[in-house]
Coordinates of C-alpha atoms in Angstrom, one line a residue:
Chain A
X1 CA -97.0 -85.9 -19.8
X2 CA -98.7 -86.3 -23.1
X3 CA -102.1 -87.7 -23.8
X4 CA -103.2 -90.2 -26.4
X5 CA -106.7 -89.5 -27.8
X6 CA -108.4 -92.4 -29.4
X7 CA -111.8 -92.3 -31.1
X8 CA -113.6 -95.4 -32.3
X9 CA -116.8 -95.6 -34.2
X10 CA -118.7 -98.8 -33.4
X11 CA -121.7 -100.5 -34.8
X12 CA -123.1 -103.8 -33.3
X13 CA -119.8 -104.3 -31.5
X14 CA -117.7 -103.9 -34.6
X15 CA -115.2 -101.1 -34.8
X16 CA -115.8 -99.4 -38.1
X17 CA -113.2 -96.7 -37.7
X18 CA -110.4 -96.0 -35.3
X19 CA -108.3 -92.9 -35.0
X20 CA -105.6 -92.1 -32.5
X21 CA -103.3 -89.2 -32.1
X22 CA -101.8 -87.2 -29.3
X23 CA -104.1 -84.7 -27.7
X24 CA -102.9 -81.2 -28.2
X25 CA -105.2 -79.3 -26.1
X26 CA -105.1 -79.2 -22.4
X27 CA -106.3 -75.7 -21.7
X28 CA -106.0 -73.1 -19.0
X29 CA -108.7 -74.8 -16.9
X30 CA -106.3 -77.6 -16.1
X31 CA -103.7 -75.1 -15.0
X32 CA -106.3 -73.4 -12.8
X33 CA -107.4 -76.5 -11.1
X34 CA -103.8 -77.7 -10.5
X35 CA -103.0 -74.2 -9.2
X36 CA -105.9 -74.2 -6.7
X37 CA -104.9 -77.7 -5.4
X38 CA -101.2 -77.1 -5.2
X39 CA -101.6 -73.6 -3.6
X40 CA -104.4 -74.7 -1.3
X41 CA -106.5 -71.6 -2.1
X42 CA -108.6 -70.7 0.9
X43 CA -112.3 -69.8 0.9
X44 CA -111.6 -66.3 2.2
X45 CA -109.5 -65.5 -1.0
X46 CA -110.9 -67.8 -3.7
X47 CA -109.7 -68.0 -7.2
X48 CA -112.0 -67.0 -10.1
X49 CA -112.2 -69.3 -13.1
X50 CA -114.8 -69.7 -15.9
X51 CA -116.9 -72.8 -15.7
X52 CA -118.5 -74.6 -18.7
X53 CA -121.4 -72.1 -18.8
X54 CA -119.0 -69.1 -19.1
X55 CA -119.8 -67.9 -15.6
X56 CA -116.8 -66.9 -13.4
X57 CA -116.8 -69.1 -10.4
X58 CA -114.9 -68.6 -7.2
X59 CA -113.2 -71.9 -6.4
X60 CA -110.9 -73.0 -3.6
X61 CA -109.3 -76.0 -1.8
X62 CA -110.9 -75.2 1.5
X63 CA -113.6 -76.9 3.6
X64 CA -114.9 -77.7 7.0
X65 CA -114.8 -81.3 6.0
X66 CA -111.9 -83.0 4.2
X67 CA -113.9 -84.4 1.4
X68 CA -113.6 -82.2 -1.7
X69 CA -114.2 -83.3 -5.2
X70 CA -111.8 -81.0 -7.1
X71 CA -110.7 -82.5 -10.4
X72 CA -113.4 -85.2 -10.4
X73 CA -113.7 -86.5 -14.0
X74 CA -115.4 -89.9 -13.6
X75 CA -119.1 -89.6 -13.9
X76 CA -122.4 -91.5 -14.2
X77 CA -124.3 -91.6 -17.5
X78 CA -125.7 -88.3 -18.9
X79 CA -129.0 -88.7 -17.1
X80 CA -127.4 -89.4 -13.8
X81 CA -126.6 -86.9 -11.1
X82 CA -123.2 -86.6 -9.5
X83 CA -122.7 -85.4 -5.9
X84 CA -119.4 -83.5 -5.7
X85 CA -118.4 -82.8 -2.1
X86 CA -117.5 -79.2 -1.4
X87 CA -116.1 -79.5 2.1
X88 CA -119.2 -77.6 3.2
X89 CA -121.9 -78.3 5.7
X90 CA -125.6 -77.8 5.7
X91 CA -126.7 -77.5 9.2
X92 CA -126.2 -74.6 11.5
X93 CA -122.9 -73.9 13.2
X94 CA -124.1 -76.1 16.1
X95 CA -124.1 -79.3 14.2
X96 CA -122.4 -78.6 10.8
X97 CA -123.8 -81.7 9.2
X98 CA -122.5 -82.5 5.7
X99 CA -124.7 -80.9 3.2
X100 CA -126.5 -82.3 0.1
X101 CA -128.2 -79.3 -1.5
X102 CA -129.0 -79.2 -5.2
X103 CA -126.0 -76.9 -5.8
X104 CA -123.7 -79.7 -4.7
X105 CA -124.9 -81.9 -7.6
X106 CA -123.9 -81.8 -11.2
X107 CA -125.6 -83.5 -14.1
X108 CA -123.7 -86.6 -15.3
X109 CA -123.1 -85.1 -18.8
X110 CA -121.4 -82.0 -17.3
X111 CA -118.5 -84.0 -15.9
X112 CA -116.1 -86.3 -17.9
X113 CA -115.5 -86.5 -21.6
X114 CA -117.7 -84.2 -23.8
X115 CA -118.1 -83.8 -27.5
X116 CA -119.3 -81.1 -29.9
X117 CA -119.7 -80.0 -33.5
X118 CA -117.7 -76.9 -33.7
X119 CA -114.5 -77.1 -35.8
X120 CA -112.7 -74.1 -34.4
X121 CA -109.1 -74.7 -33.4
X122 CA -108.5 -74.9 -29.6
X123 CA -107.4 -71.9 -27.7
X124 CA -105.9 -71.9 -24.2
X125 CA -108.9 -69.9 -22.9
X126 CA -111.5 -72.3 -24.1
X127 CA -113.9 -72.9 -21.2
X128 CA -116.2 -75.5 -22.9
X129 CA -117.0 -77.1 -26.2
X130 CA -117.7 -74.3 -28.6
X131 CA -121.0 -76.0 -29.5
X132 CA -121.7 -79.0 -27.4
X133 CA -123.6 -82.2 -28.4
X134 CA -125.8 -82.7 -25.4
X135 CA -127.1 -85.8 -23.7
X136 CA -130.4 -87.3 -25.0
X137 CA -132.1 -88.9 -27.9
X138 CA -133.5 -85.8 -29.6
X139 CA -133.0 -84.8 -33.2
X140 CA -131.9 -81.3 -34.4
X141 CA -134.2 -78.4 -33.8
X142 CA -134.2 -75.3 -36.1
X143 CA -133.5 -71.8 -35.0
X144 CA -136.4 -70.0 -33.4
X145 CA -137.5 -73.1 -31.6
X146 CA -138.9 -72.5 -28.1
X147 CA -137.0 -74.7 -25.5
X148 CA -138.2 -73.3 -22.2
X149 CA -141.1 -71.0 -21.5
X150 CA -143.9 -70.0 -19.2
X151 CA -146.3 -67.7 -21.0
X152 CA -149.8 -67.9 -19.5
X153 CA -151.8 -66.9 -16.4
X154 CA -149.7 -64.0 -15.2
X155 CA -151.3 -62.4 -12.2
X156 CA -148.4 -60.6 -10.4
X157 CA -145.3 -58.5 -10.9
X158 CA -142.5 -60.2 -9.0
X159 CA -139.5 -58.2 -10.4
X160 CA -139.0 -54.4 -10.8
X161 CA -135.7 -53.3 -12.1
X162 CA -134.1 -49.9 -11.7
X163 CA -130.8 -48.4 -10.8
X164 CA -127.7 -50.3 -9.8
X165 CA -129.0 -52.5 -7.0
X166 CA -132.5 -53.6 -8.1
X167 CA -132.7 -56.2 -10.8
X168 CA -133.5 -59.8 -11.6
X169 CA -135.7 -61.9 -13.8
X170 CA -136.7 -65.4 -14.7
X171 CA -134.8 -68.3 -13.3
X172 CA -134.8 -71.5 -15.4
X173 CA -133.2 -74.9 -15.5
X174 CA -133.3 -76.5 -18.9
X175 CA -134.2 -80.1 -19.5
X176 CA -132.8 -80.2 -23.0
X177 CA -129.5 -78.6 -23.9
X178 CA -129.7 -76.0 -26.7
X179 CA -128.2 -73.0 -28.3
X180 CA -129.9 -69.9 -26.9
X181 CA -130.2 -67.0 -29.4
X182 CA -133.0 -64.9 -27.8
X183 CA -135.3 -64.5 -24.9
X184 CA -138.8 -62.9 -24.7
X185 CA -140.1 -61.3 -21.5
X186 CA -143.5 -59.9 -20.6
X187 CA -142.9 -56.4 -19.3
X188 CA -144.2 -52.9 -18.9
X189 CA -142.6 -49.7 -17.8
X190 CA -143.3 -46.9 -15.4
X191 CA -141.9 -43.6 -16.5
X192 CA -138.8 -43.9 -18.7
X193 CA -136.4 -46.6 -17.5
X194 CA -134.0 -46.1 -20.4
X195 CA -132.1 -48.8 -22.2
X196 CA -132.5 -52.2 -20.6
X197 CA -129.6 -54.7 -20.5
X198 CA -130.8 -58.3 -20.6
X199 CA -128.2 -60.9 -19.7
X200 CA -127.8 -64.6 -19.1
X201 CA -126.0 -65.3 -15.9
X202 CA -125.1 -68.2 -13.7
X203 CA -126.4 -68.3 -10.1
X204 CA -124.5 -68.4 -6.8
X205 CA -126.1 -69.5 -3.5
X206 CA -125.8 -67.0 -0.7
X207 CA -127.5 -69.1 1.9
X208 CA -129.5 -72.3 2.0
X209 CA -132.4 -70.6 0.3
X210 CA -131.2 -67.5 -1.4
X211 CA -129.3 -67.0 -4.6
X212 CA -127.8 -64.1 -6.5
X213 CA -126.7 -63.7 -10.1
X214 CA -123.0 -64.3 -10.7
X215 CA -120.8 -61.3 -11.3
X216 CA -120.4 -61.7 -15.0
X217 CA -122.9 -61.9 -17.9
X218 CA -122.4 -64.9 -20.2
X219 CA -124.1 -62.9 -23.0
X220 CA -126.0 -59.7 -23.1
X221 CA -128.4 -57.8 -25.3
X222 CA -130.3 -54.6 -25.0
X223 CA -133.8 -53.3 -25.6
X224 CA -135.2 -49.8 -25.4
X225 CA -137.2 -49.7 -22.2
X226 CA -138.8 -46.4 -23.0
X227 CA -140.8 -47.9 -25.9
X228 CA -142.4 -50.6 -23.7
X229 CA -146.1 -50.2 -23.0
X230 CA -146.8 -48.4 -19.7
X231 CA -150.0 -50.4 -19.2
X232 CA -150.1 -53.5 -17.1
X233 CA -150.0 -56.5 -17.8
X234 CA -147.4 -55.3 -20.3
X235 CA -146.3 -56.7 -23.7
X236 CA -144.0 -59.4 -24.9
X237 CA -140.6 -58.1 -25.9
X238 CA -137.9 -60.2 -27.6
X239 CA -134.2 -59.6 -27.0
X240 CA -131.9 -61.1 -29.5
X241 CA -128.3 -61.7 -28.3
X242 CA -125.3 -60.8 -30.5
X243 CA -124.1 -64.4 -30.3
X244 CA -125.7 -67.7 -29.4
X245 CA -124.6 -69.6 -26.3
X246 CA -124.9 -73.2 -25.1
X247 CA -127.4 -73.7 -22.3
X248 CA -126.5 -76.8 -20.3
X249 CA -129.4 -78.8 -18.8
X250 CA -129.4 -79.3 -15.1
X251 CA -127.6 -76.0 -14.3
X252 CA -129.6 -73.0 -13.2
X253 CA -129.5 -69.7 -15.2
X254 CA -131.0 -66.3 -14.7
X255 CA -132.4 -64.0 -17.4
X256 CA -131.2 -60.8 -15.6
X257 CA -132.9 -57.5 -16.5
X258 CA -131.3 -54.3 -15.5
X259 CA -132.3 -50.7 -16.0
X260 CA -129.3 -48.9 -14.7
X261 CA -130.6 -45.5 -15.8
X262 CA -133.9 -46.0 -14.0
X263 CA -135.1 -45.1 -10.5
X264 CA -138.1 -45.7 -8.3
X265 CA -140.3 -43.7 -10.7
X266 CA -138.7 -45.0 -13.9
X267 CA -138.6 -48.7 -13.9
X268 CA -139.3 -51.9 -15.8
X269 CA -141.6 -54.5 -14.3
X270 CA -141.6 -58.2 -15.3
X271 CA -144.8 -60.1 -15.1
X272 CA -145.2 -63.5 -13.4
X273 CA -147.6 -66.0 -12.0
X274 CA -148.1 -66.8 -8.3
X275 CA -148.6 -70.2 -6.7
X276 CA -146.9 -72.3 -9.4
X277 CA -144.2 -74.1 -7.4
X278 CA -142.4 -75.1 -10.5
X279 CA -139.7 -77.7 -10.5
X280 CA -137.4 -75.8 -12.8
X281 CA -138.6 -72.2 -13.2
X282 CA -138.9 -69.3 -10.8
X283 CA -137.5 -65.8 -10.4
X284 CA -134.5 -64.1 -8.9
X285 CA -134.6 -60.6 -7.4
X286 CA -132.0 -58.4 -5.9
X287 CA -133.4 -55.5 -3.8
X288 CA -130.5 -53.5 -2.6
X289 CA -128.8 -55.9 -0.1
X290 CA -131.6 -58.5 0.0
X291 CA -131.8 -61.4 -2.5
X292 CA -134.9 -63.3 -3.3
X293 CA -135.1 -66.6 -5.0
X294 CA -138.5 -68.2 -5.5
X295 CA -140.0 -71.0 -7.6
X296 CA -143.5 -70.7 -6.1
X297 CA -143.8 -67.6 -8.4
X298 CA -142.6 -67.9 -12.0
X299 CA -141.7 -65.0 -14.3
X300 CA -143.2 -65.0 -17.8
X301 CA -140.5 -65.8 -20.4
X302 CA -139.5 -67.7 -23.5
X303 CA -136.0 -69.0 -24.3
X304 CA -135.5 -69.6 -28.0
X305 CA -132.8 -71.1 -30.1
X306 CA -131.7 -74.2 -31.9
X307 CA -130.3 -77.6 -31.1
X308 CA -128.0 -80.2 -32.5
X309 CA -128.9 -83.9 -32.5
X310 CA -128.1 -85.5 -29.2
X311 CA -126.0 -88.4 -28.1
X312 CA -126.8 -90.6 -25.1
X313 CA -123.8 -90.2 -22.8
X314 CA -122.6 -93.3 -21.1
X315 CA -120.7 -93.2 -17.8
X316 CA -117.2 -91.7 -17.9
X317 CA -114.8 -94.2 -16.5
X318 CA -111.2 -94.2 -15.3
X319 CA -109.2 -97.4 -15.7
X320 CA -106.0 -99.1 -16.9
X321 CA -103.4 -97.7 -14.5
X322 CA -100.2 -99.2 -15.8
X323 CA -96.7 -98.7 -14.4
X324 CA -93.9 -100.3 -16.4
X325 CA -90.7 -98.4 -16.1
X326 CA -90.1 -96.0 -17.7
X327 CA -93.8 -95.6 -18.8
X328 CA -96.9 -94.9 -16.8
X329 CA -100.4 -94.3 -17.9
X330 CA -104.1 -94.6 -17.2
X331 CA -107.2 -94.0 -19.4
X332 CA -110.4 -92.0 -19.3
X333 CA -113.2 -93.3 -21.5
X334 CA -116.8 -92.5 -22.4
X335 CA -119.2 -94.0 -24.9
X336 CA -121.7 -91.8 -26.8
X337 CA -124.6 -93.6 -28.5
X338 CA -126.4 -91.9 -31.4
X339 CA -130.1 -92.6 -31.0
X340 CA -131.1 -89.2 -32.4
X341 CA -132.1 -90.6 -35.8
X342 CA -129.7 -88.3 -37.6
X343 CA -126.0 -88.5 -38.5
X344 CA -123.8 -86.2 -36.3
X345 CA -120.3 -85.1 -37.2
X346 CA -118.1 -84.7 -34.1
X347 CA -115.5 -82.0 -34.6
X348 CA -114.4 -81.3 -31.1
X349 CA -114.0 -83.3 -27.8
X350 CA -112.6 -82.5 -24.4
X351 CA -112.8 -83.2 -20.7
X352 CA -114.8 -81.4 -18.0
X353 CA -113.6 -81.7 -14.4
X354 CA -115.2 -80.6 -11.1
X355 CA -114.2 -77.7 -9.0
X356 CA -115.9 -76.4 -5.8
X357 CA -116.4 -73.5 -3.6
X358 CA -116.6 -73.7 0.2
X359 CA -118.5 -71.1 2.1
X360 CA -118.7 -71.2 5.8
X361 CA -122.4 -70.7 5.8
X362 CA -124.9 -73.6 5.5
X363 CA -125.9 -74.5 2.1
X364 CA -123.8 -71.8 0.3
X365 CA -121.0 -74.1 -1.0
X366 CA -121.3 -75.1 -4.6
X367 CA -120.0 -77.5 -7.2
X368 CA -119.1 -76.5 -10.8
X369 CA -117.8 -78.1 -14.0
X370 CA -114.7 -76.7 -15.7
X371 CA -113.1 -77.6 -19.0
X372 CA -109.6 -78.9 -18.7
X373 CA -109.1 -80.1 -22.3
X374 CA -110.5 -79.3 -25.7
X375 CA -109.4 -81.0 -28.9
X376 CA -110.2 -80.3 -32.5
X377 CA -111.2 -83.5 -34.3
X378 CA -110.0 -83.0 -37.9
X379 CA -111.4 -84.4 -40.0
X380 CA -114.6 -84.8 -38.1
X381 CA -116.0 -88.2 -37.2
X382 CA -119.5 -88.8 -38.5
X383 CA -121.5 -91.0 -36.2
X384 CA -124.5 -92.4 -37.9
X385 CA -127.8 -93.4 -36.2
X386 CA -127.4 -96.5 -34.1
X387 CA -123.6 -96.2 -33.9
X388 CA -121.5 -95.7 -30.8
X389 CA -118.5 -93.3 -30.5
X390 CA -115.9 -94.3 -27.9
X391 CA -113.6 -91.5 -26.9
X392 CA -110.6 -92.4 -24.8
X393 CA -107.9 -90.1 -23.3
X394 CA -104.8 -91.8 -22.1
X395 CA -102.4 -89.6 -20.1
X396 CA -98.9 -91.0 -20.3
X397 CA -95.6 -90.1 -18.6
X398 CA -92.2 -91.4 -19.6
X399 CA -89.2 -90.8 -17.5
Chain B
X1 CA -66.6 -67.0 10.1
X2 CA -70.1 -65.7 10.4
X3 CA -72.0 -65.1 7.2
X4 CA -74.6 -62.4 7.0
X5 CA -77.2 -64.0 4.9
X6 CA -79.7 -61.6 3.5
X7 CA -82.3 -63.5 1.7
X8 CA -85.8 -62.8 0.8
X9 CA -87.4 -65.9 2.3
X10 CA -90.9 -64.7 1.3
X11 CA -90.1 -65.1 -2.3
X12 CA -92.2 -64.4 -5.4
X13 CA -92.1 -66.4 -8.6
X14 CA -89.9 -64.8 -11.2
X15 CA -91.0 -64.4 -14.8
X16 CA -89.0 -66.6 -17.2
X17 CA -87.2 -64.8 -20.0
X18 CA -87.8 -67.5 -22.5
X19 CA -90.2 -70.3 -23.1
X20 CA -89.7 -73.9 -23.8
X21 CA -92.9 -74.9 -25.6
X22 CA -93.8 -78.4 -26.5
X23 CA -97.2 -78.5 -28.2
X24 CA -99.6 -81.0 -26.9
X25 CA -98.0 -81.8 -23.7
X26 CA -98.5 -81.0 -20.0
X27 CA -95.0 -80.1 -19.0
X28 CA -93.1 -78.8 -16.0
X29 CA -90.3 -76.4 -16.9
X30 CA -87.7 -76.1 -14.2
X31 CA -85.9 -72.8 -13.9
X32 CA -82.9 -72.2 -11.6
X33 CA -81.3 -68.9 -10.6
X34 CA -78.4 -68.5 -8.2
X35 CA -78.4 -65.0 -6.8
X36 CA -75.5 -63.3 -5.0
X37 CA -75.8 -61.5 -1.7
X38 CA -75.9 -58.2 -3.6
X39 CA -78.9 -59.4 -5.6
X40 CA -77.1 -59.9 -8.9
X41 CA -77.6 -63.2 -10.7
X42 CA -74.6 -65.5 -10.8
X43 CA -76.2 -68.2 -12.9
X44 CA -79.6 -68.9 -14.6
X45 CA -80.8 -72.0 -16.3
X46 CA -84.0 -73.4 -17.7
X47 CA -84.8 -76.9 -18.8
X48 CA -87.7 -79.1 -19.5
X49 CA -88.5 -81.3 -16.5
X50 CA -88.3 -84.9 -17.7
X51 CA -89.7 -86.5 -14.6
X52 CA -93.2 -86.7 -13.5
X53 CA -93.2 -89.9 -11.5
X54 CA -95.9 -92.4 -10.8
X55 CA -97.2 -90.7 -7.7
X56 CA -98.4 -87.9 -10.0
X57 CA -100.6 -90.3 -11.9
X58 CA -101.7 -92.0 -8.6
X59 CA -102.9 -88.7 -7.1
X60 CA -104.5 -87.5 -10.3
X61 CA -106.5 -90.8 -10.2
X62 CA -107.4 -90.3 -6.6
X63 CA -109.0 -86.9 -7.4
X64 CA -110.3 -87.6 -10.9
X65 CA -112.1 -90.8 -9.6
X66 CA -112.8 -89.3 -6.1
X67 CA -111.3 -92.5 -4.6
X68 CA -113.2 -92.9 -1.3
X69 CA -111.8 -93.9 2.0
X70 CA -113.8 -97.1 2.0
X71 CA -111.8 -98.2 -1.1
X72 CA -108.5 -96.2 -1.0
X73 CA -105.6 -96.3 -3.5
X74 CA -102.2 -97.6 -2.4
X75 CA -99.6 -94.9 -3.0
X76 CA -96.0 -94.9 -2.0
X77 CA -95.0 -92.0 0.3
X78 CA -91.6 -90.3 0.6
X79 CA -90.6 -92.7 3.3
X80 CA -91.2 -95.7 1.0
X81 CA -94.3 -96.7 2.9
X82 CA -97.5 -97.7 1.1
X83 CA -100.3 -95.5 2.2
X84 CA -104.1 -95.9 1.6
X85 CA -105.1 -92.6 0.1
X86 CA -108.6 -91.1 -0.5
X87 CA -109.7 -87.9 -2.2
X88 CA -109.8 -84.7 -0.3
X89 CA -109.1 -81.1 0.0
X90 CA -105.4 -81.5 0.8
X91 CA -104.5 -83.7 -2.2
X92 CA -101.6 -82.2 -4.2
X93 CA -101.0 -79.4 -1.6
X94 CA -97.5 -78.0 -2.1
X95 CA -97.8 -74.7 -0.1
X96 CA -95.0 -75.4 2.4
X97 CA -94.0 -72.6 4.8
X98 CA -90.5 -71.4 5.5
X99 CA -88.4 -74.2 7.1
X100 CA -90.7 -77.1 6.2
X101 CA -88.8 -79.5 4.0
X102 CA -91.4 -82.3 4.1
X103 CA -93.3 -80.9 1.1
X104 CA -93.1 -78.2 -1.6
X105 CA -90.1 -77.9 -3.9
X106 CA -87.2 -79.9 -2.3
X107 CA -83.5 -80.1 -3.2
X108 CA -80.9 -82.8 -2.9
X109 CA -77.4 -84.0 -3.8
X110 CA -78.2 -87.3 -5.4
X111 CA -77.4 -87.7 -9.1
X112 CA -78.8 -91.1 -10.0
X113 CA -81.1 -90.8 -13.0
X114 CA -84.8 -90.6 -12.3
X115 CA -87.0 -93.5 -12.7
X116 CA -90.8 -93.7 -12.9
X117 CA -91.0 -95.4 -9.6
X118 CA -88.9 -93.0 -7.6
X119 CA -90.7 -92.1 -4.4
X120 CA -88.3 -89.6 -3.0
X121 CA -85.1 -87.6 -3.7
X122 CA -82.0 -89.8 -3.6
X123 CA -80.4 -87.6 -0.9
X124 CA -82.4 -84.7 0.3
X125 CA -80.7 -81.6 1.6
X126 CA -82.0 -80.8 5.0
X127 CA -83.3 -77.4 6.1
X128 CA -81.0 -75.4 8.3
X129 CA -77.7 -73.5 8.4
X130 CA -75.5 -76.4 9.4
X131 CA -73.0 -78.2 7.2
X132 CA -74.6 -79.4 4.0
X133 CA -77.9 -77.7 4.8
X134 CA -79.9 -75.1 2.9
X135 CA -82.5 -72.8 4.4
X136 CA -85.8 -73.6 2.8
X137 CA -88.0 -70.6 2.1
X138 CA -91.8 -70.6 1.8
X139 CA -93.3 -71.9 -1.4
X140 CA -94.9 -69.2 -3.5
X141 CA -97.2 -69.5 -6.5
X142 CA -97.7 -67.5 -9.7
X143 CA -101.3 -67.2 -10.9
X144 CA -102.4 -69.1 -13.9
X145 CA -101.9 -67.2 -17.1
X146 CA -102.2 -67.8 -20.8
X147 CA -101.3 -66.3 -24.2
X148 CA -102.2 -67.3 -27.7
X149 CA -100.9 -70.8 -27.3
X150 CA -99.7 -71.5 -23.7
X151 CA -101.3 -71.8 -20.3
X152 CA -99.2 -72.0 -17.2
X153 CA -98.8 -71.4 -13.5
X154 CA -95.6 -71.4 -11.3
X155 CA -94.4 -72.8 -8.0
X156 CA -91.3 -71.2 -6.6
X157 CA -89.0 -71.7 -3.6
X158 CA -85.7 -70.2 -2.4
X159 CA -82.9 -72.2 -0.9
X160 CA -80.4 -70.0 0.9
X161 CA -76.9 -71.3 1.7
X162 CA -75.8 -70.3 5.2
X163 CA -73.8 -73.4 5.8
X164 CA -70.4 -72.0 5.5
X165 CA -69.4 -73.9 2.4
X166 CA -70.6 -74.2 -1.2
X167 CA -73.3 -76.8 -1.9
X168 CA -73.9 -78.4 -5.2
X169 CA -77.5 -79.2 -5.8
X170 CA -77.9 -82.2 -8.2
X171 CA -81.6 -83.0 -7.8
X172 CA -84.9 -81.1 -7.5
X173 CA -88.3 -82.5 -6.7
X174 CA -91.8 -81.6 -5.8
X175 CA -93.4 -83.2 -2.7
X176 CA -97.1 -82.8 -2.1
X177 CA -99.6 -83.8 0.5
X178 CA -102.5 -86.3 0.5
X179 CA -104.7 -87.8 3.2
X180 CA -104.7 -91.3 4.5
X181 CA -107.9 -92.4 6.1
X182 CA -108.9 -95.0 8.7
X183 CA -112.0 -96.9 7.8
X184 CA -113.3 -97.3 11.3
X185 CA -113.2 -93.7 12.3
X186 CA -112.7 -91.8 9.1
X187 CA -109.9 -90.0 10.8
X188 CA -107.3 -88.6 8.4
X189 CA -103.5 -88.3 8.5
X190 CA -101.4 -86.2 6.2
X191 CA -98.8 -88.1 4.2
X192 CA -96.2 -86.8 1.7
X193 CA -95.6 -87.9 -1.9
X194 CA -93.2 -87.0 -4.6
X195 CA -94.7 -86.1 -7.9
X196 CA -91.7 -84.7 -9.8
X197 CA -87.9 -85.5 -9.6
X198 CA -85.3 -83.9 -11.8
X199 CA -81.6 -84.6 -11.9
X200 CA -79.4 -81.6 -13.0
X201 CA -76.6 -82.7 -15.2
X202 CA -73.4 -81.4 -13.6
X203 CA -75.4 -80.0 -10.7
X204 CA -75.8 -76.3 -9.9
X205 CA -73.4 -74.8 -7.4
X206 CA -74.7 -72.6 -4.6
X207 CA -71.9 -70.7 -3.0
X208 CA -72.0 -69.9 0.7
X209 CA -74.0 -66.8 1.3
X210 CA -76.0 -67.1 -2.0
X211 CA -79.5 -68.3 -2.8
X212 CA -80.8 -70.8 -5.3
X213 CA -84.3 -70.0 -6.6
X214 CA -86.2 -72.9 -8.1
X215 CA -89.2 -72.3 -10.3
X216 CA -91.4 -75.1 -11.5
X217 CA -93.6 -73.8 -14.3
X218 CA -96.5 -76.2 -15.1
X219 CA -97.6 -75.5 -18.7
X220 CA -99.7 -76.8 -21.5
X221 CA -99.6 -75.7 -25.1
X222 CA -102.4 -76.1 -27.6

């Protein structure tokens, strides 16, 4: 099976530029999703695969219910939400009603055809666009811009980190996608907690109301905990990461702070504010075997970085099934409208497909987005303000 | 004459000793090994599978579009019956157990060239140790792997010949499951569909007492 990739630049309904060539870049993610479906991986022994955030997700073909959205590629527009069935249930074991928790939804831009600006050649292990163009109408934002933050009114200390099994930090869900380069946290120390490791991690539900941080760090930086003030309410400390990462809007992340050398007398405390009940911010805490997830209280934080101009993502559609011996094909297409006010050069495109995890515990199943294709667009296609880029993948088989 | 067949029916995928890499394509590479009773290899072949058939596209659309049971897609099953198929957890399942010839890798004796609209093997070899039959082992899977250019995973099945006579296998296929739904109750029934069919030029002979191992390696190359 080979796949024709067509890119058309359109203004006022007129095609200004059309390119087509065979896609060279289905990646390991496609093999992983085909493996999970063919092998019927069960939830008691799931398969780990990186999603578009870089978090390792445990995925399967299992479920209490038959409906399971693995390989979903069609999607609403970028602002829309996509419910991806996990096979899970939300009620207790007595009724097992189909569940519709937030973790079963994905933002429209996270499924279907995606585009980006990075010109790096594809690799089999690519798990996302190297530098995505996100959905929206915003222009570029320079490095050092603050994208998400909560910085005033701290009146509590929701997170204390020390040792191997007490850690956590701010939880946030971005509204605008951006390139994260550093975070700042308001912290103080007790004793000497040692070097702190600050990581960005995905989240995994462990019940209907509790979450934990995923097992791998997407990116990590360190800061010396022993130089923090030991006076509450603490000080702001910025942690710069060795490399920038894409933050996808609509997907929860945790700024996870760990003091592995610390103990109950040598710890780092993160400041927060009670009684906020924020729609997108909160905190996550692991305390030995207990996990706490809360948006009533918010940790103090800033997330800084930069952003590319945005495109408005249309719906991703599947159409055109054609069977004429010996050839068969269908098409996947998405329109991207540049209302950012700036020209954007697209150097990469690809396809994101859904995968899911079923957990036989109410609310714990989850839906994810995985990259199954990433192509280098060379030379890049420059989409000017007001223009539309149509990207079409046409898988073809010939017997 | 009784034949003492010693075959590892709980097979594991074998690692290929060469690659057939075609940049830019999603391919299935078919590898065939005939093993004697003493475990030595009589014959080994590898070739690029030429024949994903239309049901592969149909079932990809079913999952990529999450085709619902209220508006199912017509897909032709291995019995040449059109079924109304909706998305689900079972779509593309190929994990057949020992002795189940309804899905997984299947073998046959037909040698008519594949066409896009093939829905089943021309002449499937039945499971068993009677005349003209092969013993179908369980289907095993190799984990997805990748190197600098290639990603892949494997599906493997053993076919042991305890029939008393040699059998020449001319065709190999992959049968998978999907679910047909009823609108009124939502009740589902498993159906079987062919997604790959390959014809082996000249066939591959499986002497009595020996085992054919078939390995489908799905791969994509950047």
